[in-house]
Amino acid sequence: MVFAAVALEITPDLIARHSPIPTAVGFIAAVLTLLLLAKTESRGTEAEKSRLPRVYLCAIAIDLLLDGFIIGIGFSGGTRQGRLLTFALTLELVALGLALVGELRKRGLSATKALGVTAGVSMTLIAGTAIGVGLLRSAPAWAVTAALGFGEAALLYLVTEELLREAHESEDTSFTTATFFIGFLAILLADMTTR
């Protein structure tokens, strides 16, 4: 579902903008930020690593921030568009919230703490909406493009770093993750510059 969101919502918009430099800057900034968070998380104790997955939470927070951003941009274009986007994203957000609570409970957090963490992370949706309506309505096109590039990489990170690793249960390296992102970015930029 996350790859579908990237492929259907963000990538076509980025390609249509024909702005490879802001796209690359936002994309690379997200990858570097999330890889840095992953490195700091890997230095914690086993108990810290297993209880509260900071990188996973950060990627979800960025996903929610981007969803809010998209909703905010929709409201900037008109109340009807904003409402439609809010409705369309509601089912995804409910599923994401339930999955996050389940993951945190599986890692040993109490139901109250898992709900509290999920509620806290969910506040980024409101922040993203405010940014989309307020700041980005009057922001230059390059800033919006860089924000979309950042969000795209964060969504891809969520899939590659967390979900695929769990599916294969094999040792993961930053090199493998970085290679995936370099390839994705190269294809995206090539498509932008050849249209």
PDB file of C-alpha atoms in Angstrom:
ATOM      1  CA  MET A   1       0.000   0.000   0.000  1.00  0.00           C
ATOM      2  CA  VAL A   2       2.850   2.398   0.781  1.00  0.00           C
ATOM      3  CA  PHE A   3       4.543   1.735  -2.567  1.00  0.00           C
ATOM      4  CA  ALA A   4       1.170   2.387  -4.210  1.00  0.00           C
ATOM      5  CA  ALA A   5       0.910   5.727  -2.407  1.00  0.00           C
ATOM      6  CA  VAL A   6       4.367   6.659  -3.658  1.00  0.00           C
ATOM      7  CA  ALA A   7       3.718   5.443  -7.197  1.00  0.00           C
ATOM      8  CA  LEU A   8       0.241   6.938  -7.579  1.00  0.00           C
ATOM      9  CA  GLU A   9       0.342  10.114  -5.501  1.00  0.00           C
ATOM     10  CA  ILE A  10       3.840  11.495  -5.135  1.00  0.00           C
ATOM     11  CA  THR A  11       5.972  10.269  -8.035  1.00  0.00           C
ATOM     12  CA  PRO A  12       3.680  11.566 -10.816  1.00  0.00           C
ATOM     13  CA  ASP A  13       3.516  14.966  -9.106  1.00  0.00           C
ATOM     14  CA  LEU A  14       7.308  15.097  -8.775  1.00  0.00           C
ATOM     15  CA  ILE A  15       7.817  14.116 -12.411  1.00  0.00           C
ATOM     16  CA  ALA A  16       5.290  16.720 -13.578  1.00  0.00           C
ATOM     17  CA  ARG A  17       7.188  19.424 -11.703  1.00  0.00           C
ATOM     18  CA  HIS A  18      10.354  18.848 -13.818  1.00  0.00           C
ATOM     19  CA  SER A  19      12.565  19.905 -10.898  1.00  0.00           C
ATOM     20  CA  PRO A  20      15.271  17.279 -10.412  1.00  0.00           C
ATOM     21  CA  ILE A  21      17.503  19.316  -8.071  1.00  0.00           C
ATOM     22  CA  PRO A  22      14.893  20.099  -5.363  1.00  0.00           C
ATOM     23  CA  THR A  23      13.568  16.540  -5.695  1.00  0.00           C
ATOM     24  CA  ALA A  24      17.058  15.097  -5.195  1.00  0.00           C
ATOM     25  CA  VAL A  25      17.800  17.436  -2.273  1.00  0.00           C
ATOM     26  CA  GLY A  26      14.594  16.469  -0.435  1.00  0.00           C
ATOM     27  CA  PHE A  27      15.002  12.780  -1.258  1.00  0.00           C
ATOM     28  CA  ILE A  28      18.648  12.616  -0.158  1.00  0.00           C
ATOM     29  CA  ALA A  29      17.926  14.630   2.998  1.00  0.00           C
ATOM     30  CA  ALA A  30      15.282  12.096   4.019  1.00  0.00           C
ATOM     31  CA  VAL A  31      17.499   9.078   3.348  1.00  0.00           C
ATOM     32  CA  LEU A  32      20.424  10.581   5.263  1.00  0.00           C
ATOM     33  CA  THR A  33      18.177  11.612   8.167  1.00  0.00           C
ATOM     34  CA  LEU A  34      16.590   8.171   8.467  1.00  0.00           C
ATOM     35  CA  LEU A  35      19.900   6.305   8.074  1.00  0.00           C
ATOM     36  CA  LEU A  36      21.390   8.516  10.795  1.00  0.00           C
ATOM     37  CA  LEU A  37      18.439   7.744  13.057  1.00  0.00           C
ATOM     38  CA  ALA A  38      18.900   4.038  12.317  1.00  0.00           C
ATOM     39  CA  LYS A  39      22.575   4.240  13.313  1.00  0.00           C
ATOM     40  CA  THR A  40      21.757   5.990  16.594  1.00  0.00           C
ATOM     41  CA  GLU A  41      19.034   3.439  17.319  1.00  0.00           C
ATOM     42  CA  SER A  42      21.411   0.537  16.694  1.00  0.00           C
ATOM     43  CA  ARG A  43      23.716   1.880  19.436  1.00  0.00           C
ATOM     44  CA  GLY A  44      21.075   1.480  22.162  1.00  0.00           C
ATOM     45  CA  THR A  45      20.732  -1.502  24.447  1.00  0.00           C
ATOM     46  CA  GLU A  46      18.726  -4.493  23.280  1.00  0.00           C
ATOM     47  CA  ALA A  47      15.889  -3.506  25.616  1.00  0.00           C
ATOM     48  CA  GLU A  48      15.812   0.034  24.179  1.00  0.00           C
ATOM     49  CA  LYS A  49      15.910  -1.227  20.599  1.00  0.00           C
ATOM     50  CA  SER A  50      13.123  -3.758  21.078  1.00  0.00           C
ATOM     51  CA  ARG A  51      10.744  -1.529  23.063  1.00  0.00           C
ATOM     52  CA  LEU A  52      10.514   1.685  21.076  1.00  0.00           C
ATOM     53  CA  PRO A  53      11.532   1.560  17.389  1.00  0.00           C
ATOM     54  CA  ARG A  54      12.493   5.219  16.882  1.00  0.00           C
ATOM     55  CA  VAL A  55      13.285   4.968  13.161  1.00  0.00           C
ATOM     56  CA  TYR A  56      10.018   3.171  12.468  1.00  0.00           C
ATOM     57  CA  LEU A  57       8.127   5.808  14.481  1.00  0.00           C
ATOM     58  CA  CYS A  58       9.979   8.595  12.669  1.00  0.00           C
ATOM     59  CA  ALA A  59       9.134   7.140   9.255  1.00  0.00           C
ATOM     60  CA  ILE A  60       5.466   6.844  10.261  1.00  0.00           C
ATOM     61  CA  ALA A  61       5.517  10.410  11.599  1.00  0.00           C
ATOM     62  CA  ILE A  62       6.930  11.632   8.273  1.00  0.00           C
ATOM     63  CA  ASP A  63       4.288   9.595   6.421  1.00  0.00           C
ATOM     64  CA  LEU A  64       1.577  11.236   8.537  1.00  0.00           C
ATOM     65  CA  LEU A  65       3.183  14.652   8.090  1.00  0.00           C
ATOM     66  CA  LEU A  66       3.109  14.115   4.331  1.00  0.00           C
ATOM     67  CA  ASP A  67      -0.510  12.902   4.449  1.00  0.00           C
ATOM     68  CA  GLY A  68      -1.393  16.030   6.413  1.00  0.00           C
ATOM     69  CA  PHE A  69       0.579  18.104   3.917  1.00  0.00           C
ATOM     70  CA  ILE A  70      -1.435  16.583   1.068  1.00  0.00           C
ATOM     71  CA  ILE A  71      -4.688  17.272   2.927  1.00  0.00           C
ATOM     72  CA  GLY A  72      -3.554  20.840   3.622  1.00  0.00           C
ATOM     73  CA  ILE A  73      -2.695  21.433  -0.015  1.00  0.00           C
ATOM     74  CA  GLY A  74      -6.150  20.074  -0.878  1.00  0.00           C
ATOM     75  CA  PHE A  75      -7.813  22.535   1.491  1.00  0.00           C
ATOM     76  CA  SER A  76      -5.676  25.297   0.000  1.00  0.00           C
ATOM     77  CA  GLY A  77      -7.256  24.432  -3.342  1.00  0.00           C
ATOM     78  CA  GLY A  78     -10.765  24.391  -1.892  1.00  0.00           C
ATOM     79  CA  THR A  79     -12.825  22.909   0.918  1.00  0.00           C
ATOM     80  CA  ARG A  80     -14.261  20.179  -1.295  1.00  0.00           C
ATOM     81  CA  GLN A  81     -10.804  18.911  -2.351  1.00  0.00           C
ATOM     82  CA  GLY A  82      -9.597  18.929   1.254  1.00  0.00           C
ATOM     83  CA  ARG A  83     -12.625  16.977   2.430  1.00  0.00           C
ATOM     84  CA  LEU A  84     -12.242  14.392  -0.341  1.00  0.00           C
ATOM     85  CA  LEU A  85      -8.561  13.887   0.474  1.00  0.00           C
ATOM     86  CA  THR A  86      -9.343  13.617   4.186  1.00  0.00           C
ATOM     87  CA  PHE A  87     -11.967  10.965   3.484  1.00  0.00           C
ATOM     88  CA  ALA A  88      -9.686   9.062   1.108  1.00  0.00           C
ATOM     89  CA  LEU A  89      -6.833   8.955   3.634  1.00  0.00           C
ATOM     90  CA  THR A  90      -8.979   8.085   6.673  1.00  0.00           C
ATOM     91  CA  LEU A  91      -9.072   4.317   6.052  1.00  0.00           C
ATOM     92  CA  GLU A  92      -5.313   4.203   5.493  1.00  0.00           C
ATOM     93  CA  LEU A  93      -4.714   6.158   8.696  1.00  0.00           C
ATOM     94  CA  VAL A  94      -6.975   3.924  10.787  1.00  0.00           C
ATOM     95  CA  ALA A  95      -5.155   0.843   9.489  1.00  0.00           C
ATOM     96  CA  LEU A  96      -1.780   2.484  10.144  1.00  0.00           C
ATOM     97  CA  GLY A  97      -2.772   3.408  13.704  1.00  0.00           C
ATOM     98  CA  LEU A  98      -3.971  -0.111  14.464  1.00  0.00           C
ATOM     99  CA  ALA A  99      -0.799  -1.619  12.984  1.00  0.00           C
ATOM    100  CA  LEU A 100       1.376   0.728  15.048  1.00  0.00           C
ATOM    101  CA  VAL A 101      -0.449  -0.083  18.288  1.00  0.00           C
ATOM    102  CA  GLY A 102      -0.095  -3.796  17.472  1.00  0.00           C
ATOM    103  CA  GLU A 103       3.633  -3.441  16.758  1.00  0.00           C
ATOM    104  CA  LEU A 104       4.241  -1.533  19.997  1.00  0.00           C
ATOM    105  CA  ARG A 105       2.233  -4.063  22.013  1.00  0.00           C
ATOM    106  CA  LYS A 106       4.249  -6.869  20.402  1.00  0.00           C
ATOM    107  CA  ARG A 107       7.399  -5.081  21.582  1.00  0.00           C
ATOM    108  CA  GLY A 108       6.170  -5.118  25.175  1.00  0.00           C
ATOM    109  CA  LEU A 109       4.541  -1.720  25.669  1.00  0.00           C
ATOM    110  CA  SER A 110       1.350  -1.603  27.702  1.00  0.00           C
ATOM    111  CA  ALA A 111      -1.860  -0.799  25.861  1.00  0.00           C
ATOM    112  CA  THR A 112      -1.939   2.654  27.451  1.00  0.00           C
ATOM    113  CA  LYS A 113       1.638   3.465  26.423  1.00  0.00           C
ATOM    114  CA  ALA A 114       1.128   2.072  22.916  1.00  0.00           C
ATOM    115  CA  LEU A 115      -1.990   4.215  22.463  1.00  0.00           C
ATOM    116  CA  GLY A 116      -0.156   7.247  23.878  1.00  0.00           C
ATOM    117  CA  VAL A 117       2.795   6.829  21.504  1.00  0.00           C
ATOM    118  CA  THR A 118       0.412   6.325  18.580  1.00  0.00           C
ATOM    119  CA  ALA A 119      -1.578   9.436  19.547  1.00  0.00           C
ATOM    120  CA  GLY A 120       1.637  11.443  19.827  1.00  0.00           C
ATOM    121  CA  VAL A 121       2.908  10.317  16.438  1.00  0.00           C
ATOM    122  CA  SER A 122      -0.528  11.039  14.961  1.00  0.00           C
ATOM    123  CA  MET A 123      -0.199  14.714  15.883  1.00  0.00           C
ATOM    124  CA  THR A 124       2.162  15.074  12.922  1.00  0.00           C
ATOM    125  CA  LEU A 125      -0.895  14.716  10.675  1.00  0.00           C
ATOM    126  CA  ILE A 126      -2.307  17.927  12.154  1.00  0.00           C
ATOM    127  CA  ALA A 127       1.067  19.640  11.812  1.00  0.00           C
ATOM    128  CA  GLY A 128       1.317  18.548   8.177  1.00  0.00           C
ATOM    129  CA  THR A 129      -2.151  19.893   7.457  1.00  0.00           C
ATOM    130  CA  ALA A 130      -1.236  23.237   9.018  1.00  0.00           C
ATOM    131  CA  ILE A 131       1.970  23.365   6.945  1.00  0.00           C
ATOM    132  CA  GLY A 132       0.093  22.476   3.772  1.00  0.00           C
ATOM    133  CA  VAL A 133      -2.559  25.129   4.343  1.00  0.00           C
ATOM    134  CA  GLY A 134      -0.321  27.825   5.769  1.00  0.00           C
ATOM    135  CA  LEU A 135       3.307  27.788   4.806  1.00  0.00           C
ATOM    136  CA  LEU A 136       3.287  25.827   1.583  1.00  0.00           C
ATOM    137  CA  ARG A 137       0.389  27.732   0.045  1.00  0.00           C
ATOM    138  CA  SER A 138       2.747  30.660  -0.468  1.00  0.00           C
ATOM    139  CA  ALA A 139       6.041  28.737  -0.605  1.00  0.00           C
ATOM    140  CA  PRO A 140       8.104  28.666  -3.782  1.00  0.00           C
ATOM    141  CA  ALA A 141       7.610  25.652  -6.034  1.00  0.00           C
ATOM    142  CA  TRP A 142      11.108  24.327  -5.277  1.00  0.00           C
ATOM    143  CA  ALA A 143      10.278  24.105  -1.535  1.00  0.00           C
ATOM    144  CA  VAL A 144       7.092  22.139  -2.202  1.00  0.00           C
ATOM    145  CA  THR A 145       9.034  19.860  -4.565  1.00  0.00           C
ATOM    146  CA  ALA A 146      11.765  19.272  -1.980  1.00  0.00           C
ATOM    147  CA  ALA A 147       9.109  18.484   0.665  1.00  0.00           C
ATOM    148  CA  LEU A 148       7.483  15.962  -1.675  1.00  0.00           C
ATOM    149  CA  GLY A 149      10.896  14.392  -2.437  1.00  0.00           C
ATOM    150  CA  PHE A 150      11.577  14.114   1.305  1.00  0.00           C
ATOM    151  CA  GLY A 151       8.183  12.498   1.878  1.00  0.00           C
ATOM    152  CA  GLU A 152       8.634  10.058  -0.980  1.00  0.00           C
ATOM    153  CA  ALA A 153      11.941   8.804   0.403  1.00  0.00           C
ATOM    154  CA  ALA A 154      10.463   8.530   3.909  1.00  0.00           C
ATOM    155  CA  LEU A 155       7.612   6.371   2.636  1.00  0.00           C
ATOM    156  CA  LEU A 156      10.013   4.151   0.707  1.00  0.00           C
ATOM    157  CA  TYR A 157      12.201   3.879   3.799  1.00  0.00           C
ATOM    158  CA  LEU A 158       9.223   2.696   5.815  1.00  0.00           C
ATOM    159  CA  VAL A 159       8.763  -0.206   3.406  1.00  0.00           C
ATOM    160  CA  THR A 160      12.387  -1.142   2.739  1.00  0.00           C
ATOM    161  CA  GLU A 161      13.829  -0.769   6.214  1.00  0.00           C
ATOM    162  CA  GLU A 162      11.032  -2.083   8.371  1.00  0.00           C
ATOM    163  CA  LEU A 163       8.527  -4.151   6.443  1.00  0.00           C
ATOM    164  CA  LEU A 164      10.835  -5.960   4.023  1.00  0.00           C
ATOM    165  CA  ARG A 165      13.411  -6.664   6.739  1.00  0.00           C
ATOM    166  CA  GLU A 166      10.716  -8.266   8.874  1.00  0.00           C
ATOM    167  CA  ALA A 167       9.511 -10.295   5.889  1.00  0.00           C
ATOM    168  CA  HIS A 168      12.931 -11.747   5.128  1.00  0.00           C
ATOM    169  CA  GLU A 169      14.461 -11.775   8.628  1.00  0.00           C
ATOM    170  CA  SER A 170      17.924 -11.438   7.181  1.00  0.00           C
ATOM    171  CA  GLU A 171      20.756  -9.143   8.189  1.00  0.00           C
ATOM    172  CA  ASP A 172      20.342  -5.699   6.712  1.00  0.00           C
ATOM    173  CA  THR A 173      23.036  -3.176   5.971  1.00  0.00           C
ATOM    174  CA  SER A 174      22.980   0.542   5.335  1.00  0.00           C
ATOM    175  CA  PHE A 175      24.749  -0.130   2.025  1.00  0.00           C
ATOM    176  CA  THR A 176      21.864  -2.312   0.815  1.00  0.00           C
ATOM    177  CA  THR A 177      19.330   0.313   1.832  1.00  0.00           C
ATOM    178  CA  ALA A 178      21.324   3.153   0.282  1.00  0.00           C
ATOM    179  CA  THR A 179      21.677   1.178  -2.985  1.00  0.00           C
ATOM    180  CA  PHE A 180      17.896   0.826  -3.214  1.00  0.00           C
ATOM    181  CA  PHE A 181      17.422   4.575  -2.790  1.00  0.00           C
ATOM    182  CA  ILE A 182      20.191   5.478  -5.261  1.00  0.00           C
ATOM    183  CA  GLY A 183      18.547   3.282  -7.899  1.00  0.00           C
ATOM    184  CA  PHE A 184      15.079   4.669  -7.256  1.00  0.00           C
ATOM    185  CA  LEU A 185      16.321   8.271  -7.346  1.00  0.00           C
ATOM    186  CA  ALA A 186      18.306   7.655 -10.548  1.00  0.00           C
ATOM    187  CA  ILE A 187      15.234   6.337 -12.360  1.00  0.00           C
ATOM    188  CA  LEU A 188      13.070   9.173 -11.035  1.00  0.00           C
ATOM    189  CA  LEU A 189      15.562  11.859 -12.115  1.00  0.00           C
ATOM    190  CA  ALA A 190      16.120  10.211 -15.499  1.00  0.00           C
ATOM    191  CA  ASP A 191      12.371  10.200 -16.118  1.00  0.00           C
ATOM    192  CA  MET A 192      12.128  13.870 -15.110  1.00  0.00           C
ATOM    193  CA  THR A 193      14.933  15.050 -17.360  1.00  0.00           C
ATOM    194  CA  THR A 194      13.801  13.106 -20.446  1.00  0.00           C
ATOM    195  CA  ARG A 195      10.193  14.355 -20.540  1.00  0.00           C
TER     196      ARG A 195
END
